[in-house]
PDB file of C-alpha atoms in Angstrom:
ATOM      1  CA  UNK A   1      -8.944 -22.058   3.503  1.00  0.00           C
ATOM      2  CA  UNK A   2     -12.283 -20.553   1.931  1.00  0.00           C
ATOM      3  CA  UNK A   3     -11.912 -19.387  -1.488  1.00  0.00           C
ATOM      4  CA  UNK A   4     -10.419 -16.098  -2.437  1.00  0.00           C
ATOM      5  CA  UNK A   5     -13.486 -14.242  -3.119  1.00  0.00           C
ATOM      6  CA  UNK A   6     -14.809 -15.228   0.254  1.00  0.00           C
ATOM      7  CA  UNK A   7     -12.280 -14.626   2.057  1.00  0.00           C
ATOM      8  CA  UNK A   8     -11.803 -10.423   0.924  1.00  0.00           C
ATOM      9  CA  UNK A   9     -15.482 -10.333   1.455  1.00  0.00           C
ATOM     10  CA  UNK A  10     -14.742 -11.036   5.598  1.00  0.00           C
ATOM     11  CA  UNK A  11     -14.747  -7.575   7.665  1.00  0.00           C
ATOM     12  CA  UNK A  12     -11.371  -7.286   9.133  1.00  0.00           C
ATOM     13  CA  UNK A  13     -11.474  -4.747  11.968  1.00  0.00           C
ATOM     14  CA  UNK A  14      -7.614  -4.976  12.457  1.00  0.00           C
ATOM     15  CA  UNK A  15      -6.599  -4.823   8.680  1.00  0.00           C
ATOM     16  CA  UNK A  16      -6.651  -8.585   7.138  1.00  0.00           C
ATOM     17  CA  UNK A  17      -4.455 -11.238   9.019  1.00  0.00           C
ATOM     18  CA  UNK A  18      -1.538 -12.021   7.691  1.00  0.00           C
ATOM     19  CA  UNK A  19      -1.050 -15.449   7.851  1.00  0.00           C
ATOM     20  CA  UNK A  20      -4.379 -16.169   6.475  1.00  0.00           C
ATOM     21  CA  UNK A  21      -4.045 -13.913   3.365  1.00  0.00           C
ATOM     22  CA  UNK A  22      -0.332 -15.541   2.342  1.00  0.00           C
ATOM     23  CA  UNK A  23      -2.219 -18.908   2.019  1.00  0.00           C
ATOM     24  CA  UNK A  24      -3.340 -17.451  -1.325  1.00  0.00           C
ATOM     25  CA  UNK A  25      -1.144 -17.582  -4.297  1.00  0.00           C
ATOM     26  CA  UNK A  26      -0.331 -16.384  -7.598  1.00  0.00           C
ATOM     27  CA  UNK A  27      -3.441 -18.491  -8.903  1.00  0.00           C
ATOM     28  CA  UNK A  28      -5.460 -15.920  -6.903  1.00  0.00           C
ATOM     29  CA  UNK A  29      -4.495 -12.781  -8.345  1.00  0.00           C
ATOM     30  CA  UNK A  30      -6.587 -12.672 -11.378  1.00  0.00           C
ATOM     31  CA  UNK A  31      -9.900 -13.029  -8.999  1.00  0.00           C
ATOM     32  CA  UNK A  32      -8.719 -10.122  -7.255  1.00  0.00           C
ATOM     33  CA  UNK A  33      -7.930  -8.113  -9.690  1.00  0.00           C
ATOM     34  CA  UNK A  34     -11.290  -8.895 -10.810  1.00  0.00           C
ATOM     35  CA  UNK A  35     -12.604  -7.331  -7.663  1.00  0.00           C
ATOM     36  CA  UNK A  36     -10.503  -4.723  -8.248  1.00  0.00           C
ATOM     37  CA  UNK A  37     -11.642  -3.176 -11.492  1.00  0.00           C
ATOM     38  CA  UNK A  38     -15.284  -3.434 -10.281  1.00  0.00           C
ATOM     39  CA  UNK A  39     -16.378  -0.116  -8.672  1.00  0.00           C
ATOM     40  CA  UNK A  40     -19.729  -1.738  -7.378  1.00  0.00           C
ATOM     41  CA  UNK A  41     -17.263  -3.715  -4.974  1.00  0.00           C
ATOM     42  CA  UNK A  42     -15.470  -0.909  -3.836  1.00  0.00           C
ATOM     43  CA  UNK A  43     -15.670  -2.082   0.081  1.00  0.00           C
ATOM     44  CA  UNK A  44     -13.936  -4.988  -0.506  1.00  0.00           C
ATOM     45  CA  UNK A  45     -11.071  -2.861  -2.334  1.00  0.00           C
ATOM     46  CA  UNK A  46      -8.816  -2.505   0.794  1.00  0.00           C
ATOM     47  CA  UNK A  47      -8.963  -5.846   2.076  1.00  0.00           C
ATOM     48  CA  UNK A  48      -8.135  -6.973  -2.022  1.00  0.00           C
ATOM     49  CA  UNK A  49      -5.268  -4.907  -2.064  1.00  0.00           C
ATOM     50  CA  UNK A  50      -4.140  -5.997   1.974  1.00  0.00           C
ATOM     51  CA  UNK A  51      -4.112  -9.498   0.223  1.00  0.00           C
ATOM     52  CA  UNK A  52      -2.427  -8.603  -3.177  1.00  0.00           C
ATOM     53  CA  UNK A  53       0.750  -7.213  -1.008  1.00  0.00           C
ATOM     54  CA  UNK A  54       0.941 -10.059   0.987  1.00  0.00           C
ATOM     55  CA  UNK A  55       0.699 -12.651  -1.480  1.00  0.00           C
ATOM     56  CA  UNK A  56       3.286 -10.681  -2.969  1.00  0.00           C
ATOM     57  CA  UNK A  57       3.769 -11.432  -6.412  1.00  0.00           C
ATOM     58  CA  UNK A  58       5.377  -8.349  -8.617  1.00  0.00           C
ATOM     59  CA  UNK A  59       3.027  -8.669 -11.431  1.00  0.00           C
ATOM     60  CA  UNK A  60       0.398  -6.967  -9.560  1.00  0.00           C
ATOM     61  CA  UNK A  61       2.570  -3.866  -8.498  1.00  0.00           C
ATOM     62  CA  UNK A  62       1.392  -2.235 -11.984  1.00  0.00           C
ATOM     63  CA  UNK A  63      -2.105  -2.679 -11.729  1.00  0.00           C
ATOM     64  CA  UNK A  64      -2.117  -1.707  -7.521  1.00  0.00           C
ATOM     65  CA  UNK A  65       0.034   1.936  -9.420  1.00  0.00           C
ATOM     66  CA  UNK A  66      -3.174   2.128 -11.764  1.00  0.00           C
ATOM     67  CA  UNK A  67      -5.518   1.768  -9.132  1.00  0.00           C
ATOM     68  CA  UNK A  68      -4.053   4.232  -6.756  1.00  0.00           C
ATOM     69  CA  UNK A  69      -3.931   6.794  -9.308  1.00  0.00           C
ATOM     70  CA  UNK A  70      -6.756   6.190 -11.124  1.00  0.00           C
ATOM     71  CA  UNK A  71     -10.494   7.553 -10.552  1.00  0.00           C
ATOM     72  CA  UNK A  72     -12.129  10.880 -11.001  1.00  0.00           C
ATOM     73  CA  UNK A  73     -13.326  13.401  -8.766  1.00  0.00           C
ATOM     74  CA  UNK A  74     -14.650  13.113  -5.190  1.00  0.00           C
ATOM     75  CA  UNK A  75     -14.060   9.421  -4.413  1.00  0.00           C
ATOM     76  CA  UNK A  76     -15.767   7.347  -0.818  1.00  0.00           C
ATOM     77  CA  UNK A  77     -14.086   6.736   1.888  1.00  0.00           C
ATOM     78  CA  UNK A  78     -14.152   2.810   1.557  1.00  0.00           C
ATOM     79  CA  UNK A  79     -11.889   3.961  -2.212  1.00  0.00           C
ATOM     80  CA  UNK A  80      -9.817   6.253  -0.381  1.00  0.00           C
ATOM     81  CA  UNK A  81      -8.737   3.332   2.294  1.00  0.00           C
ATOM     82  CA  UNK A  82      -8.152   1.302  -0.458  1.00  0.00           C
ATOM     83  CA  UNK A  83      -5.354   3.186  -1.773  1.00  0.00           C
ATOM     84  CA  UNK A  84      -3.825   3.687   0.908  1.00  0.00           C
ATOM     85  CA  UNK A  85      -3.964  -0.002   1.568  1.00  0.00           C
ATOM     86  CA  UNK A  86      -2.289   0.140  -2.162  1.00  0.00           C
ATOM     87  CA  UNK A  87       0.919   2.149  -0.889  1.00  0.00           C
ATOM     88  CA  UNK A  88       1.351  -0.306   1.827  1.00  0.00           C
ATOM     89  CA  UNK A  89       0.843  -3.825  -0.417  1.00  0.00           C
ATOM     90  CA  UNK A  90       3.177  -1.979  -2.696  1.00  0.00           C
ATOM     91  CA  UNK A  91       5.560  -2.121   0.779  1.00  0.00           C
ATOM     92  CA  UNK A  92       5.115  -5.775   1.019  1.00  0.00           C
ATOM     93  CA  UNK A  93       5.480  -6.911  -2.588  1.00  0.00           C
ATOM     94  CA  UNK A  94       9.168  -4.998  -1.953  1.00  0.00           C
ATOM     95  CA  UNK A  95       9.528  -6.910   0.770  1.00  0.00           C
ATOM     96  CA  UNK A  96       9.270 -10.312  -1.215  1.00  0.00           C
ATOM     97  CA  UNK A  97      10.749  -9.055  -4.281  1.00  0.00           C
ATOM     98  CA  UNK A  98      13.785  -7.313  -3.547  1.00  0.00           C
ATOM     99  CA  UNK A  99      14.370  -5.899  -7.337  1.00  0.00           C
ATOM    100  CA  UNK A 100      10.668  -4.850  -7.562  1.00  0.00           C
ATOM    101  CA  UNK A 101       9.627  -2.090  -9.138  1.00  0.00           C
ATOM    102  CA  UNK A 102       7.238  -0.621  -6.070  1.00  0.00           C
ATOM    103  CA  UNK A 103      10.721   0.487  -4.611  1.00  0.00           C
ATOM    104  CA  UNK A 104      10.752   3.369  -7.462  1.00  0.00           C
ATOM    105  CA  UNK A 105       7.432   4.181  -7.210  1.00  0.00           C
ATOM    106  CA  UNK A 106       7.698   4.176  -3.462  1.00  0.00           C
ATOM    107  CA  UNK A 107      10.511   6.482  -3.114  1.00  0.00           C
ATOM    108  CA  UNK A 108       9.499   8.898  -5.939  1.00  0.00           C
ATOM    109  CA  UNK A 109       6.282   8.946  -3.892  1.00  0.00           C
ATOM    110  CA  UNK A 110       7.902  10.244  -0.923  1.00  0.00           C
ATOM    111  CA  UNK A 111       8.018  14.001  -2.594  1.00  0.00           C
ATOM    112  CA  UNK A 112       5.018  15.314  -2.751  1.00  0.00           C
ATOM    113  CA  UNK A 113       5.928  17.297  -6.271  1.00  0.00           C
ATOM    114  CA  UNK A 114       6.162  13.512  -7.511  1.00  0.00           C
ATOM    115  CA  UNK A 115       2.454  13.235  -6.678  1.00  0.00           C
ATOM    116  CA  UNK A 116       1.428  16.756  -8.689  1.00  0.00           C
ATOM    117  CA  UNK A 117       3.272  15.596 -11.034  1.00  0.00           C
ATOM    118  CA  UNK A 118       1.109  12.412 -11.535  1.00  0.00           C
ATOM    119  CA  UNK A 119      -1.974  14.599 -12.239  1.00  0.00           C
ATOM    120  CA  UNK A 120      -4.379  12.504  -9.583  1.00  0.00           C
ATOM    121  CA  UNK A 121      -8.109  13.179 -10.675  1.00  0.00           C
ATOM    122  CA  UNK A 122      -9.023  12.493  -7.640  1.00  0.00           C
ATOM    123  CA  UNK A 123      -9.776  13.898  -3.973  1.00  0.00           C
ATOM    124  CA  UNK A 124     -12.084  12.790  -0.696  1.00  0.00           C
ATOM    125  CA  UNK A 125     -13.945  14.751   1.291  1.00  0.00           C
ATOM    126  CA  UNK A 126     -11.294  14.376   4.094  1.00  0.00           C
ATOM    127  CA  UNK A 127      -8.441  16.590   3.017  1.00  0.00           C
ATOM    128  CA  UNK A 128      -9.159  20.720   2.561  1.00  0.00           C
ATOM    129  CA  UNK A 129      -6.764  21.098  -1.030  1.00  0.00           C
ATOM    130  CA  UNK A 130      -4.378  18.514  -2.790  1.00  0.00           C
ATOM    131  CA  UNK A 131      -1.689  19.723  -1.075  1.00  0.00           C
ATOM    132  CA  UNK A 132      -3.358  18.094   2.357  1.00  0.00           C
ATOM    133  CA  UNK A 133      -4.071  14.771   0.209  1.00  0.00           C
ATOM    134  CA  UNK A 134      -0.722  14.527  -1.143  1.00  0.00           C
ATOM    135  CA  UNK A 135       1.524  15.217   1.893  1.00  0.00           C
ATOM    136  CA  UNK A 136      -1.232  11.649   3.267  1.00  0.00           C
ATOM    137  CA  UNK A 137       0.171  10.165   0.141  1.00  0.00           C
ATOM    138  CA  UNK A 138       3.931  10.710   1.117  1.00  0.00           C
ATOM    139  CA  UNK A 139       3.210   9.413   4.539  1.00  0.00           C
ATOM    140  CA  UNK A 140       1.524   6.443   3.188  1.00  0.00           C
ATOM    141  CA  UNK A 141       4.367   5.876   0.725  1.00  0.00           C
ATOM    142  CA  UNK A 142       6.958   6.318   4.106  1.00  0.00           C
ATOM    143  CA  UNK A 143       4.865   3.635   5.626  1.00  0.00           C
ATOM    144  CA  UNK A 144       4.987   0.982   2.781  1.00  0.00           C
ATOM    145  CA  UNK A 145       8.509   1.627   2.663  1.00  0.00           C
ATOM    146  CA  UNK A 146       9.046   0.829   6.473  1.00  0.00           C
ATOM    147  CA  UNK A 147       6.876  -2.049   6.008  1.00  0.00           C
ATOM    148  CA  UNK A 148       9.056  -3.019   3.407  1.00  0.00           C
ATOM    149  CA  UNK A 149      12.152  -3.864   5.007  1.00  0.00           C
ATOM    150  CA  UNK A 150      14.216  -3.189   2.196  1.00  0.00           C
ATOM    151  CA  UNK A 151      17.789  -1.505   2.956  1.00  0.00           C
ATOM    152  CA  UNK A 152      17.209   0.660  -0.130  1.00  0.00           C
ATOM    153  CA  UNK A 153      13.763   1.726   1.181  1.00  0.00           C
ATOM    154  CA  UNK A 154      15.507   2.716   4.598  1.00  0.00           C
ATOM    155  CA  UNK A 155      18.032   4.478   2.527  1.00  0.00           C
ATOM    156  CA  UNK A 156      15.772   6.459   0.672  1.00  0.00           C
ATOM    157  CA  UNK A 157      13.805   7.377   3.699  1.00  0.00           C
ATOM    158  CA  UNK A 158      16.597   8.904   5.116  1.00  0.00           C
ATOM    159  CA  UNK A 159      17.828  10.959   2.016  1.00  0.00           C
ATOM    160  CA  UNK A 160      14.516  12.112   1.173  1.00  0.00           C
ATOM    161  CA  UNK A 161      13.027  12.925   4.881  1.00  0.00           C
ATOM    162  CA  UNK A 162      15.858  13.620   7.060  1.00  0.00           C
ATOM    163  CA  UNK A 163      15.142  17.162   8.245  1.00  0.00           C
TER     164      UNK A 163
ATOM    165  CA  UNK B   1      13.206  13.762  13.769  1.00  0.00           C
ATOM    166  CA  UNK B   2      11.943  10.865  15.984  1.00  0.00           C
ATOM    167  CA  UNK B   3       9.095   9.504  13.419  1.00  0.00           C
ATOM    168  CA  UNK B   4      12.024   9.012  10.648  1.00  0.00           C
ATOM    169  CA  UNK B   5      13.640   7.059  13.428  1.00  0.00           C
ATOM    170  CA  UNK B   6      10.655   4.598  14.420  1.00  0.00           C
ATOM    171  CA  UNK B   7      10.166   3.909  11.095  1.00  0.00           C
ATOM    172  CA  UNK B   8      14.033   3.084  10.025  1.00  0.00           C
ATOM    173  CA  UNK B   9      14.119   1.150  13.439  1.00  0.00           C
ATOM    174  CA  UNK B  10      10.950  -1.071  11.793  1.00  0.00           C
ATOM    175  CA  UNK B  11      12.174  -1.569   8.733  1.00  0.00           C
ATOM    176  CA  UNK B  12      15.367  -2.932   9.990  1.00  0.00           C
ATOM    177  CA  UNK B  13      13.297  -5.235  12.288  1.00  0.00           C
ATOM    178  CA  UNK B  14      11.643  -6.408   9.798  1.00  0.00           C
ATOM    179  CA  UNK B  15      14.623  -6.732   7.112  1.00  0.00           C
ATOM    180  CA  UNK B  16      16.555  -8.471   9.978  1.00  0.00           C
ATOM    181  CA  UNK B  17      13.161 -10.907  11.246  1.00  0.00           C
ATOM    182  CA  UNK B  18      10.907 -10.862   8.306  1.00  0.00           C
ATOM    183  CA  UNK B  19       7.455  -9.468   8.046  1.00  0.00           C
ATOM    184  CA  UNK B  20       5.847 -12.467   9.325  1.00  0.00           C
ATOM    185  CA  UNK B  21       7.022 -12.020  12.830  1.00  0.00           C
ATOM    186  CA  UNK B  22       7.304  -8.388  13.195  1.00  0.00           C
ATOM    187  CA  UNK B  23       3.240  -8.365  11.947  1.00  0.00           C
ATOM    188  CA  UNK B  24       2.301 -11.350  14.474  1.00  0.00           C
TER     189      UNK B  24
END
């Protein structure tokens, strides 16, 4: 197992592996979130927060809220990816913490008033107007809560995007 | 709405097999 900071810095085509990532631990965290808070390392931000979610460990789920919501004005692509990745860790710290608190933010993030709301200072060059970006947020959210497996995420899926 | 349905179908693969084996 290389260390942490060698490992995020690998180029994972397919998203990182699974199995590799959960031979981190809590011990790791604080290296990542490191990474994290350093802008200059901003291509490693997805894979970091890939590895956060499956690691798992709810202590995280605050800083991966602060991270997808923070930032100012036109972000990159690689930051954009990155918090996406967020919605989705926030998915699979749910899944092994069944009382987390990502299933709140995950369901309040499936209405896209939650997301005006949250006053995001940030946009990509991808989406036309907000509303574009945030409607990607919801369907991130929806993903992380599939990914999830949690009964209550299904539930809420189906209350708040049932036609 | 059949995208609602793939996705409740996956998460209760994955509540019923675990995220492991649904990702591998």
């Amino acid at each position: 197992t290389p260390p942490i900071t060698t490992f995020v810095q690998q180029l994972f085509p397919h998203g990182v592996p699974q199995a590799q990532a959960s031979n981190y631990s809590s011990a790791d965290t604080a290296v990542l979130l490191t990474l994290l808070a350093d802008s200059k390392q901003q291509d490693l931000h997805a894979n970091i927060l890939e590895t956060l979610g499956y690691i798992g460990d709810e202590t995280t789920v605050a800083p991966i809220v602060a991270y997808i919501q923070g930032g100012r004005g036109v972000i990159s692509a690689a930051q954009f990816r990155a918090k996406s990745s967020g919605l989705l860790a926030l998915g699979y710290i749910l899944n092994r913490n069944p009382n987390s608190s990502a299933l709140l933010y995950l369901t309040d993030s499936l209405d896209h008033q939650t997301w005006q709301a949250r006053d995001i200072a940030w946009t990509t060059a991808f989406f036309p107007d907000l509303i574009s970006r945030d409607v990607q947020l919801v369907r991130q959210a929806a993903v992380g809560m599939t990914l999830s497996g949690s009964p209550q995420a299904a539930a809420a899926l189906k209350r708040k995007l049932s036609p | 709405n059949s995208m609602l349905d793939e996705m409740l179908k996956a998460n209760q693969t994955i509540n019923a097999h675990g995220l492991d084996n649904y990702q591998s």
